[in-house]
Coordinates of C-alpha atoms in Angstrom, one line a residue:
M14 CA 0.1 0.1 0.1
A15 CA 2.9 2.3 0.8
V16 CA 4.3 1.9 -2.7
E17 CA 0.9 2.4 -4.2
N18 CA 0.5 5.6 -2.2
G19 CA 4.2 6.8 -3.2
V20 CA 3.4 5.9 -7.0
G21 CA 0.4 8.0 -6.7
V22 CA 1.9 11.1 -5.6
Y23 CA 4.7 10.7 -8.4
R24 CA 1.8 10.4 -11.1
E25 CA 0.3 13.2 -9.9
A26 CA 3.1 15.5 -10.0
L27 CA 4.1 13.8 -13.5
V28 CA 0.5 14.8 -14.6
F29 CA 1.1 18.4 -13.6
L30 CA 4.5 18.5 -14.9
G31 CA 3.2 17.4 -18.3
T32 CA 0.1 19.4 -18.1
A33 CA 2.5 22.6 -17.7
G34 CA 5.0 21.4 -20.3
V35 CA 2.2 21.1 -22.9
L36 CA -0.1 23.8 -21.8
I37 CA 2.2 26.7 -21.3
P38 CA 3.6 26.8 -25.0
V39 CA -0.2 26.1 -26.5
M40 CA -1.4 29.1 -24.2
T41 CA 1.5 31.4 -25.5
R42 CA 0.9 30.4 -29.1
F43 CA -2.7 31.4 -29.2
R44 CA -1.9 34.4 -27.1
V45 CA -4.2 33.0 -24.3
S46 CA -3.3 33.5 -20.5
P47 CA -1.6 30.6 -18.8
V48 CA -3.6 31.5 -15.6
L49 CA -6.8 30.5 -17.4
G50 CA -5.3 27.7 -19.2
F51 CA -4.4 26.1 -15.5
L52 CA -7.9 26.8 -14.3
V53 CA -9.5 25.0 -17.3
A54 CA -6.8 22.1 -16.8
G55 CA -7.7 21.9 -13.3
L56 CA -11.5 21.9 -14.0
V57 CA -11.0 19.1 -16.4
L58 CA -8.3 16.9 -14.9
G59 CA -9.7 17.5 -11.3
P60 CA -11.7 15.1 -9.2
H61 CA -15.1 16.3 -10.6
S62 CA -14.6 15.7 -14.0
L63 CA -12.2 13.1 -15.4
G64 CA -11.5 12.2 -11.8
R65 CA -14.8 10.9 -11.1
I66 CA -14.9 8.9 -14.6
G67 CA -11.5 7.7 -13.8
A68 CA -13.3 5.4 -11.0
D69 CA -14.9 3.4 -14.1
V70 CA -12.4 3.9 -16.7
H71 CA -9.2 2.7 -15.4
W72 CA -6.8 4.2 -17.6
L73 CA -8.0 7.8 -16.9
S74 CA -7.0 7.4 -13.4
Y75 CA -3.2 7.9 -15.1
V76 CA -4.0 11.4 -16.2
T77 CA -5.8 13.0 -13.4
I78 CA -5.2 14.6 -10.3
T79 CA -7.3 13.4 -7.3
S80 CA -5.6 14.5 -4.0
Q81 CA -7.0 18.2 -3.6
E82 CA -5.5 18.3 -0.3
A83 CA -1.9 17.7 -1.3
V84 CA -2.3 20.1 -4.2
D85 CA -3.8 22.5 -1.9
R86 CA -0.7 22.5 0.6
L87 CA 1.8 23.2 -2.3
A88 CA -0.6 25.6 -3.8
E89 CA -0.5 27.7 -0.6
L90 CA 3.4 27.9 -1.2
G91 CA 2.9 29.4 -4.6
V92 CA 0.9 32.2 -3.5
A93 CA 3.5 32.5 -0.4
F94 CA 6.3 32.8 -3.3
L95 CA 4.2 35.4 -5.2
L96 CA 3.7 37.8 -2.5
F97 CA 7.5 37.4 -1.4
T98 CA 8.5 38.6 -5.2
I99 CA 5.9 41.4 -4.6
G100 CA 7.3 42.4 -1.5
L101 CA 11.1 42.5 -3.4
E102 CA 9.2 45.4 -5.5
L103 CA 8.7 47.4 -2.6
S104 CA 10.1 48.5 0.5
F105 CA 8.9 49.7 3.9
D106 CA 9.2 53.5 2.5
R107 CA 7.4 52.8 -0.6
L108 CA 4.6 50.9 1.4
W109 CA 4.5 53.7 4.0
T110 CA 3.6 56.1 0.9
M111 CA 1.0 53.9 -0.1
R112 CA -0.9 54.0 3.6
R113 CA -3.7 56.1 2.1
L114 CA -4.5 53.6 -0.5
V115 CA -3.9 50.4 1.6
F116 CA -5.7 51.5 4.8
G117 CA -8.2 54.2 3.1
L118 CA -9.5 52.6 -0.1
G119 CA -8.5 49.1 0.5
M120 CA -10.0 48.8 4.0
S121 CA -12.8 50.9 2.8
Q122 CA -13.6 48.4 0.1
V123 CA -13.5 45.5 2.3
V124 CA -15.8 46.9 4.6
L125 CA -18.5 48.3 2.1
T126 CA -18.3 45.3 0.2
T127 CA -18.8 42.8 2.9
A128 CA -21.7 45.2 4.3
A129 CA -23.5 45.0 0.6
I130 CA -23.1 41.4 0.1
S131 CA -24.1 40.3 3.5
G132 CA -27.3 42.2 3.1
I133 CA -28.1 40.1 0.0
A134 CA -27.2 37.2 2.1
L135 CA -29.4 38.0 4.6
A136 CA -32.1 39.0 2.5
F137 CA -31.9 35.2 0.9
G138 CA -32.9 33.8 4.6
N139 CA -29.3 33.3 6.1
T140 CA -28.4 34.4 9.8
V141 CA -26.8 37.3 10.5
E142 CA -23.4 35.6 11.5
S143 CA -23.3 33.6 8.4
S144 CA -24.1 36.3 6.2
L145 CA -21.1 38.4 7.6
V146 CA -19.2 35.3 6.9
I147 CA -20.6 35.0 3.1
G148 CA -20.2 38.8 2.6
A149 CA -16.6 38.7 4.1
C150 CA -14.9 36.1 1.8
L151 CA -16.6 37.3 -1.3
A152 CA -15.4 40.8 -0.6
L153 CA -11.6 39.4 -1.2
S154 CA -10.1 39.4 -4.5
S155 CA -7.5 36.8 -6.0
T156 CA -4.1 38.2 -5.1
A157 CA -2.3 35.2 -6.9
I158 CA -4.4 35.8 -10.2
V159 CA -4.6 39.6 -10.4
L160 CA -1.0 40.1 -9.5
Q161 CA 0.2 37.2 -12.0
L162 CA -1.9 38.9 -14.7
L163 CA -0.3 42.3 -13.9
A164 CA 3.2 40.9 -13.8
E165 CA 2.5 39.3 -17.2
Q166 CA 1.7 42.5 -18.6
K167 CA 4.7 44.4 -16.9
R168 CA 1.9 46.8 -15.4
L169 CA 2.8 46.3 -11.7
A170 CA 4.8 49.4 -11.6
T171 CA 2.1 51.5 -13.2
V172 CA -0.2 53.9 -11.3
A173 CA -3.3 51.2 -12.1
G174 CA -0.7 48.6 -10.6
R175 CA 0.1 50.1 -7.5
S176 CA -3.4 51.0 -6.8
I177 CA -4.5 47.5 -7.6
F178 CA -1.6 46.1 -5.2
A179 CA -2.7 48.6 -2.4
V180 CA -6.1 47.1 -2.4
L181 CA -5.1 43.5 -2.6
L182 CA -2.6 44.2 0.4
A183 CA -5.4 45.7 2.4
Q184 CA -7.8 42.6 1.7
D185 CA -5.0 40.1 2.8
L186 CA -4.4 42.1 6.1
A187 CA -8.3 41.7 6.4
V188 CA -8.0 38.0 6.3
V189 CA -6.6 38.0 10.0
P190 CA -9.7 39.8 11.4
I191 CA -11.9 37.9 9.5
L192 CA -10.7 34.5 10.7
F193 CA -10.8 35.6 14.0
L194 CA -14.5 36.9 13.7
I195 CA -15.3 33.1 12.7
V196 CA -13.7 31.9 15.6
V197 CA -15.5 34.2 17.8
F198 CA -19.1 33.5 16.3
G199 CA -18.3 29.8 16.1
K200 CA -17.1 29.9 19.9
A201 CA -20.0 32.1 20.7
A202 CA -22.6 30.0 19.1
G203 CA -21.1 27.0 20.9
D204 CA -20.9 28.7 24.5
A205 CA -24.6 29.6 23.9
A206 CA -25.7 26.1 23.1
G207 CA -23.6 24.9 26.3
G208 CA -24.2 27.6 28.4
G209 CA -20.7 29.0 28.5
S210 CA -19.5 32.4 29.0
T211 CA -17.9 34.9 26.3
G212 CA -15.1 36.3 28.3
A213 CA -13.0 33.4 27.4
V214 CA -13.8 34.0 23.6
W215 CA -12.7 37.5 24.0
L216 CA -9.3 36.6 26.1
G217 CA -8.6 34.2 23.3
L218 CA -9.2 36.5 20.5
A219 CA -6.8 39.0 22.6
M220 CA -4.2 36.7 22.8
A221 CA -4.3 35.6 19.2
L222 CA -3.9 39.3 18.0
V223 CA -0.8 39.4 20.6
Q224 CA 0.6 36.5 19.1
A225 CA 0.4 37.8 15.4
A226 CA 1.6 41.0 16.1
A227 CA 4.8 39.3 17.8
A228 CA 5.2 37.3 14.6
I229 CA 5.0 40.2 12.5
L230 CA 7.5 41.8 14.5
L231 CA 10.0 39.1 14.7
I232 CA 10.3 38.4 11.2
I233 CA 10.8 42.3 10.7
G234 CA 13.4 42.6 13.5
F235 CA 15.0 39.5 12.6
G236 CA 15.1 40.2 9.1
R237 CA 16.8 43.7 9.4
L238 CA 19.4 42.4 11.7
V239 CA 20.2 39.1 10.1
L240 CA 19.2 38.7 6.7
R241 CA 21.5 41.3 4.8
R242 CA 24.3 39.8 6.6
L243 CA 23.1 36.1 5.8
F244 CA 23.1 36.9 2.2
R245 CA 26.5 38.6 2.0
M246 CA 28.3 35.9 3.7
V247 CA 26.2 33.4 1.1
A248 CA 27.2 35.3 -2.0
S249 CA 30.9 35.6 -0.7
T250 CA 30.9 31.6 -1.6
N251 CA 30.0 32.2 -5.0
N252 CA 27.7 28.9 -4.7
R253 CA 24.5 29.3 -6.6
E254 CA 23.1 26.2 -5.0
L255 CA 23.7 27.8 -1.5
F256 CA 22.4 31.0 -2.2
M257 CA 19.1 29.5 -3.8
A258 CA 18.9 27.5 -0.8
T259 CA 19.1 30.1 1.5
I260 CA 16.1 32.0 -0.6
L261 CA 14.0 29.0 0.0
F262 CA 14.9 28.6 3.4
V263 CA 13.8 32.6 4.0
V264 CA 10.3 32.0 2.2
V265 CA 9.5 28.9 3.6
G266 CA 10.8 30.0 7.2
T267 CA 8.7 33.0 7.4
S268 CA 5.7 31.7 5.9
L269 CA 5.6 28.8 8.4
V270 CA 6.4 31.6 11.5
T271 CA 3.1 33.5 10.4
H272 CA 0.9 30.2 9.9
V273 CA 1.8 29.5 13.3
A274 CA 0.8 32.6 14.5
G275 CA -2.6 32.0 13.1
L276 CA -1.7 34.5 10.0
S277 CA -1.5 33.6 6.3
M278 CA 1.4 32.2 5.0
A279 CA 1.6 34.6 2.0
L280 CA 1.8 37.5 4.8
G281 CA 5.0 36.0 6.3
A282 CA 6.5 35.7 2.8
F283 CA 5.6 39.3 1.9
L284 CA 7.0 40.8 5.1
A285 CA 10.5 38.9 4.2
G286 CA 10.1 40.4 0.8
L287 CA 9.9 43.9 2.1
V288 CA 13.1 43.3 4.5
L289 CA 15.4 42.0 1.5
A290 CA 13.8 44.9 -0.9
E291 CA 16.0 47.0 0.8
T292 CA 19.2 45.2 0.1
E293 CA 21.7 44.8 -2.7
F294 CA 20.5 41.1 -3.5
R295 CA 17.2 41.9 -4.4
R296 CA 17.3 41.5 -8.2
Q297 CA 19.3 38.5 -7.9
V298 CA 16.7 36.8 -5.6
E299 CA 13.9 37.8 -8.1
V300 CA 15.7 36.1 -11.0
D301 CA 16.5 32.8 -8.7
I302 CA 13.0 32.3 -7.3
E303 CA 11.2 33.2 -10.5
P304 CA 11.0 29.2 -11.6
F305 CA 9.6 28.1 -8.4
K306 CA 7.2 30.7 -8.2
G307 CA 5.9 29.8 -11.7
M308 CA 5.7 26.3 -11.2
L309 CA 3.7 26.4 -7.9
L310 CA 1.3 29.3 -9.0
G311 CA 0.6 27.1 -11.9
L312 CA -0.1 24.2 -9.3
F313 CA -2.3 27.0 -7.2
F314 CA -4.5 28.0 -10.4
I315 CA -5.1 24.1 -11.1
S316 CA -6.3 23.6 -7.6
V317 CA -8.5 26.3 -8.1
G318 CA -10.2 24.7 -11.3
M319 CA -10.2 21.4 -9.5
R320 CA -12.9 22.7 -6.8
I321 CA -15.4 23.6 -9.6
D322 CA -18.2 20.8 -9.7
L323 CA -19.9 21.0 -12.9
A324 CA -22.7 18.6 -11.8
E325 CA -23.6 21.2 -9.2
V326 CA -23.8 24.1 -11.4
A327 CA -26.0 21.6 -13.6
R328 CA -28.3 21.6 -10.2
Y329 CA -29.4 25.3 -10.3
P330 CA -27.2 27.0 -13.5
A331 CA -29.4 30.1 -13.3
M332 CA -29.0 30.7 -9.6
V333 CA -25.0 30.4 -10.1
V334 CA -24.5 32.2 -13.4
T335 CA -27.0 34.9 -11.8
S336 CA -24.8 35.0 -8.4
V337 CA -21.6 35.2 -10.3
I338 CA -22.6 38.3 -12.9
G339 CA -24.4 40.1 -9.9
M340 CA -21.3 39.7 -7.4
T341 CA -19.1 40.7 -10.0
A342 CA -20.9 43.9 -11.1
L343 CA -21.9 44.6 -7.2
K344 CA -17.7 44.6 -6.3
A345 CA -17.0 46.6 -9.5
M346 CA -19.6 49.6 -8.8
V347 CA -18.2 49.5 -5.3
I348 CA -14.7 49.9 -6.0
A349 CA -15.2 52.3 -8.8
G350 CA -17.3 54.7 -6.4
L351 CA -14.5 54.2 -3.6
A352 CA -11.7 55.1 -6.4
W353 CA -13.6 58.1 -7.7
M354 CA -13.6 59.5 -4.2
F355 CA -10.0 58.8 -3.7
R356 CA -9.7 60.7 -6.7
L357 CA -7.9 58.1 -9.0
S358 CA -7.9 59.1 -12.5
R359 CA -10.6 57.6 -14.9
P360 CA -8.2 55.2 -16.6
V361 CA -7.2 53.7 -13.2
I362 CA -10.9 53.6 -12.1
A363 CA -11.9 51.7 -14.9
E364 CA -9.0 49.2 -14.8
A365 CA -9.1 48.5 -11.0
S366 CA -12.8 48.0 -10.8
L367 CA -12.7 45.3 -13.2
L368 CA -9.7 43.5 -12.5
L369 CA -10.7 43.4 -8.6
A370 CA -14.4 42.3 -9.1
G371 CA -13.9 38.6 -9.0
G372 CA -13.2 36.5 -6.0
G373 CA -10.3 35.2 -4.3
E374 CA -8.4 32.2 -3.0
F375 CA -9.0 33.3 0.6
A376 CA -12.6 32.6 0.3
F377 CA -12.1 28.7 0.2
L378 CA -9.9 29.0 3.7
V379 CA -13.0 31.3 5.3
L380 CA -15.5 29.2 3.8
G381 CA -13.9 26.3 5.1
L382 CA -13.5 27.3 8.6
A383 CA -16.8 28.6 9.0
S384 CA -18.2 25.3 7.5
S385 CA -16.5 23.1 10.3
S386 CA -17.5 25.9 12.8
G387 CA -21.2 25.3 12.0
L388 CA -21.7 28.9 11.0
V389 CA -22.7 27.9 7.4
T390 CA -24.4 24.8 6.0
R391 CA -22.6 22.5 3.5
E392 CA -25.2 23.4 0.9
V393 CA -24.1 27.1 1.3
E394 CA -20.6 26.3 1.4
Q395 CA -20.5 24.6 -2.1
F396 CA -22.7 27.2 -3.4
M397 CA -20.6 29.9 -2.5
L398 CA -17.6 28.0 -3.5
L399 CA -19.1 27.5 -6.9
V400 CA -19.7 31.3 -7.1
S401 CA -16.0 32.3 -5.9
S402 CA -14.5 29.8 -8.4
G403 CA -16.8 31.0 -11.3
T404 CA -15.5 34.7 -10.8
M405 CA -12.1 33.6 -10.5
M406 CA -12.3 32.0 -13.7
M407 CA -13.7 35.3 -15.2
T408 CA -10.7 37.2 -13.9
P409 CA -8.7 36.9 -17.0
Y410 CA -11.2 38.0 -19.1
L411 CA -12.4 40.7 -16.8
A412 CA -8.5 41.9 -17.4
R413 CA -9.0 42.2 -21.0
L414 CA -11.8 44.1 -20.6
S415 CA -10.1 46.5 -17.9
R416 CA -7.5 47.0 -20.2
K417 CA -9.8 48.2 -23.0
A418 CA -12.0 50.3 -20.8
S419 CA -8.8 51.7 -19.2
A420 CA -7.4 52.6 -22.8
R421 CA -10.7 54.3 -23.9
A422 CA -11.0 56.5 -20.6
R423 CA -7.3 57.4 -21.2
N424 CA -7.9 58.5 -24.7
A425 CA -10.8 60.4 -23.6
V426 CA -8.9 62.1 -20.9
A427 CA -6.3 62.8 -23.9
V428 CA -9.0 64.2 -26.2
A429 CA -10.4 66.3 -23.6
A430 CA -7.0 67.8 -22.5
G431 CA -6.1 68.2 -26.1
H432 CA -2.9 66.3 -26.0
T433 CA -1.9 62.7 -25.7
D434 CA -1.7 61.2 -21.9
P435 CA 1.5 58.7 -21.8
T436 CA 1.8 57.2 -18.2
P437 CA 5.0 58.3 -17.0
G438 CA 7.6 55.9 -15.7
D439 CA 11.2 55.9 -14.0
S440 CA 14.0 57.2 -15.9
P441 CA 15.7 55.0 -18.2
R442 CA 19.4 54.1 -16.7
I443 CA 22.7 53.1 -18.1
I444 CA 23.7 49.5 -17.1
L445 CA 27.4 49.5 -15.6
V446 CA 28.6 46.1 -15.3
G447 CA 31.5 45.8 -13.0
Y448 CA 32.1 48.1 -10.2
G449 CA 35.7 47.8 -9.6
R450 CA 38.3 50.4 -10.0
V451 CA 37.3 51.3 -13.7
G452 CA 33.9 51.1 -12.8
R453 CA 33.9 53.3 -10.1
I454 CA 35.6 56.1 -12.4
V455 CA 32.9 55.7 -15.0
G456 CA 30.1 55.9 -12.7
D457 CA 31.5 59.1 -11.0
I458 CA 31.7 60.6 -14.4
L459 CA 28.2 59.7 -15.4
S460 CA 27.0 61.0 -12.1
K461 CA 28.8 64.0 -12.4
Q462 CA 27.3 64.7 -16.0
G463 CA 23.9 63.8 -14.5
K464 CA 23.4 60.3 -16.1
P465 CA 21.5 57.8 -14.2
F466 CA 23.2 54.4 -14.1
I467 CA 22.7 51.2 -12.0
G468 CA 25.8 49.2 -11.2
I469 CA 26.1 45.6 -11.2
D470 CA 28.8 43.6 -9.5
V471 CA 29.1 39.9 -8.2
D472 CA 31.4 40.7 -5.2
P473 CA 29.2 41.4 -2.1
E474 CA 31.7 43.4 -0.6
A475 CA 32.3 45.6 -3.2
V476 CA 28.5 46.4 -3.8
A477 CA 28.1 46.7 0.1
R478 CA 30.8 49.6 -0.2
A479 CA 29.2 51.1 -2.9
R480 CA 25.8 51.2 -1.5
K481 CA 27.1 52.7 1.7
A482 CA 28.3 55.6 -0.2
G483 CA 25.1 56.1 -1.9
V484 CA 25.7 54.6 -5.3
N485 CA 22.8 52.5 -6.8
V486 CA 24.8 49.3 -7.4
V487 CA 23.3 46.0 -6.8
Y488 CA 24.4 42.1 -6.5
G489 CA 23.8 39.8 -9.2
D490 CA 24.9 37.7 -12.4
A491 CA 24.7 39.8 -15.5
T492 CA 25.4 37.0 -18.0
Q493 CA 21.5 36.2 -17.0
R494 CA 19.2 37.5 -19.3
A495 CA 16.3 37.4 -16.9
F496 CA 18.6 39.1 -14.3
L497 CA 19.2 42.3 -16.8
R498 CA 15.8 42.4 -17.7
K499 CA 15.2 43.2 -13.9
C500 CA 17.6 45.9 -14.2
G501 CA 16.0 47.8 -16.8
L502 CA 17.6 46.2 -19.9
G503 CA 14.5 47.0 -21.9
D504 CA 14.8 50.7 -22.0
A505 CA 18.6 51.3 -21.0
P506 CA 19.8 54.0 -23.0
A507 CA 23.3 51.9 -23.2
M508 CA 25.7 49.4 -21.3
V509 CA 29.0 49.8 -20.2
V510 CA 31.0 46.5 -19.4
T511 CA 34.1 47.1 -17.3
M512 CA 34.9 43.7 -16.1
H513 CA 38.1 42.2 -15.6
D514 CA 37.2 38.6 -16.5
A515 CA 37.3 38.3 -19.9
A516 CA 34.9 35.3 -20.4
A517 CA 32.4 36.9 -18.4
A518 CA 32.3 40.1 -20.1
E519 CA 31.9 38.0 -23.4
H520 CA 28.8 36.3 -22.0
V521 CA 27.4 39.6 -20.8
V522 CA 27.7 40.9 -24.2
A523 CA 26.1 38.0 -26.1
A524 CA 23.4 38.0 -23.4
T525 CA 22.6 41.7 -23.8
R526 CA 22.7 41.5 -27.4
A527 CA 20.3 38.7 -27.7
E528 CA 17.8 41.1 -25.8
R529 CA 18.7 44.3 -27.4
A530 CA 19.7 44.7 -31.1
D531 CA 19.6 48.3 -30.9
L532 CA 21.5 48.9 -27.4
P533 CA 25.2 50.5 -27.6
I534 CA 27.4 48.3 -25.8
I535 CA 30.7 49.8 -24.7
V536 CA 33.2 47.2 -23.3
R537 CA 36.6 47.0 -21.6
A538 CA 38.7 44.3 -23.4
R539 CA 42.3 43.0 -22.0
D540 CA 44.1 42.7 -25.5
A541 CA 43.4 42.3 -29.4
D542 CA 42.1 39.0 -29.4
H543 CA 39.8 39.9 -26.9
A544 CA 38.4 42.9 -28.6
T545 CA 37.9 40.8 -31.7
R546 CA 35.9 38.1 -29.7
L547 CA 33.7 41.1 -28.4
F548 CA 33.0 42.8 -31.7
S549 CA 31.9 39.3 -33.0
L550 CA 29.4 38.9 -30.3
G551 CA 27.9 42.5 -31.0
A552 CA 29.8 44.9 -28.8
T553 CA 29.5 48.6 -30.2
E554 CA 32.9 50.1 -28.9
V555 CA 35.5 48.2 -27.5
I556 CA 38.2 49.9 -25.3
R557 CA 41.6 48.0 -24.9
E558 CA 43.5 48.6 -21.9
V559 CA 47.0 48.4 -23.1
L560 CA 46.2 50.5 -25.9
E561 CA 44.4 53.3 -24.5
A562 CA 47.6 53.4 -21.9
S563 CA 49.8 53.6 -24.8
F564 CA 47.8 56.4 -26.4
E565 CA 48.0 58.3 -23.3
I566 CA 51.6 57.9 -22.9
A567 CA 52.2 58.9 -26.7
S568 CA 49.8 61.9 -26.3
T569 CA 51.7 63.3 -23.1
V570 CA 55.2 62.7 -24.7
L571 CA 54.2 64.6 -28.1
Q572 CA 52.7 67.5 -26.2
S573 CA 55.8 67.7 -24.0
L574 CA 57.8 68.0 -27.0
G575 CA 55.7 71.2 -28.2
V576 CA 53.4 69.4 -30.9
P577 CA 49.9 71.5 -30.8
A578 CA 47.2 69.6 -28.8
G579 CA 45.2 69.8 -31.8
K580 CA 47.6 67.9 -34.1
V581 CA 48.1 65.1 -31.1
I582 CA 44.3 64.7 -30.3
A583 CA 44.1 64.0 -34.5
A584 CA 46.9 61.5 -34.6
I585 CA 45.7 59.8 -31.5
H586 CA 42.1 59.6 -33.5
E587 CA 43.6 58.3 -36.8
E588 CA 46.0 55.6 -34.9
R589 CA 42.8 54.7 -32.8
D590 CA 40.6 54.2 -35.8
I591 CA 43.2 52.1 -37.7
R592 CA 43.8 49.9 -35.2
K593 CA 39.9 49.7 -34.7
K594 CA 39.3 48.7 -38.1
R595 CA 41.8 45.8 -38.0
V596 CA 40.5 44.4 -34.8
R597 CA 36.8 44.4 -36.3
E598 CA 38.2 42.6 -39.4
G599 CA 39.8 40.1 -37.4
V600 CA 43.4 41.4 -37.7
T601 CA 44.7 41.1 -34.2
A602 CA 48.3 41.6 -34.5
D603 CA 49.3 45.2 -32.9

């Protein structure tokens, strides 16, 4: 039996990997969001579809996923990894600047949407307690799906992206009091039936709040004291596997700390990302964590699809469809009204109201706890799961609709103002790879000329010294195209490579040219052979150390002999062009 169970686990893992390997390329080819593909895969391969038929048709059991509990455990880690990467994009300072949207717009949305949906549930004959639970769980949107869609569209850094994230963060924070509310209602109902007092319930609630606050302070305090030193020590070993293991340890460890404290695992991971966002290792961590996040998030979306029981939908299709559409419309109107009150622009209102109109993954957690506490019946729980799942399935379509609505609103604003209205972004920065002696000099000159740049180096000590001096230098491997994209390669005006390692410099040039055919790449070369290889890989200009030193010496000698400066400069330029032409043609002998 143990062997069968073990094979079952591997079989389901194989089904998931095979689904991802086939599904993602197909979805990409037809320009369909992979999120929607995973949702549909979960619906088809889950226990309520092919899994149910697999009991009678034996061969179908080899291509279905039946263990909902095991999938949910791993899927929860997927959401945690997503929130970790979002935390990396922020910092405590940036989060503080968002407090108006988080605690104003976001919390107002949770309260008003909960009240509106609770009123409707109460009108359908539910108790006050169960109506509040239903309203609270349906007021939440899907952090995983919405942020993944924004990340795919590279819109997290836009005004709309930040506003949407602020609301999602407020919803994630609201999960804590919602879960406490269910515990209080459940215990109050039990005490009322058993004749117990409610004093112990409120005492338990107070203790739980203290425990949660202690966990948050522990993560933030420990992170600020230890994480930077830990990653600097690990990076100094130049061991990529150890660096990856440290990242996983931090994400899973902080997630478990908040889970034990009664909070969501995603909140712990988010806090860890916030702490690391203030360090020089942020971009390398983002690159290394991406494959784990992508796979586990895919599993999460499959788990959502697995919960949808089409047989249940068939029992009362009109009610399910009406509830899905009605809930979506209600949330969109509430969010739009609040966004208008908070003076967001019309394009942002259009995008945020539609993208946040769907349900969220925390509804499953809230409804499950409410059902086990006796606050909602099994039938009500299943119906609300269908409604929430249905709205989550609609989210990718709502995302497309929101982009179109936002574009129309933006055009309307532009026409009314008499001009176009491009969304402002961060200023493009020159990428300076290698921040040793040469790199520091280049960086100083760029700074004095008002040219913003981002420096990259693999020496954690050099990075630490530069950042202490107030220079924007990050730790990371510039030979990785994904890392270069994180550093702004897409809109960088130029790249300067000053690395002493000849092979590494060549890898950087090749990786950069594969991403940007138009980018000027200026590279430091050791000798003529190295320069020839760099030109063949796509370098725009190559500066040879020995040759430039020779030119400088010759220039000084000629000027000391009384040759006019203009003639000296002309002679040096002519000689440089001759030798550069030889190197470009592959003639390396000087």
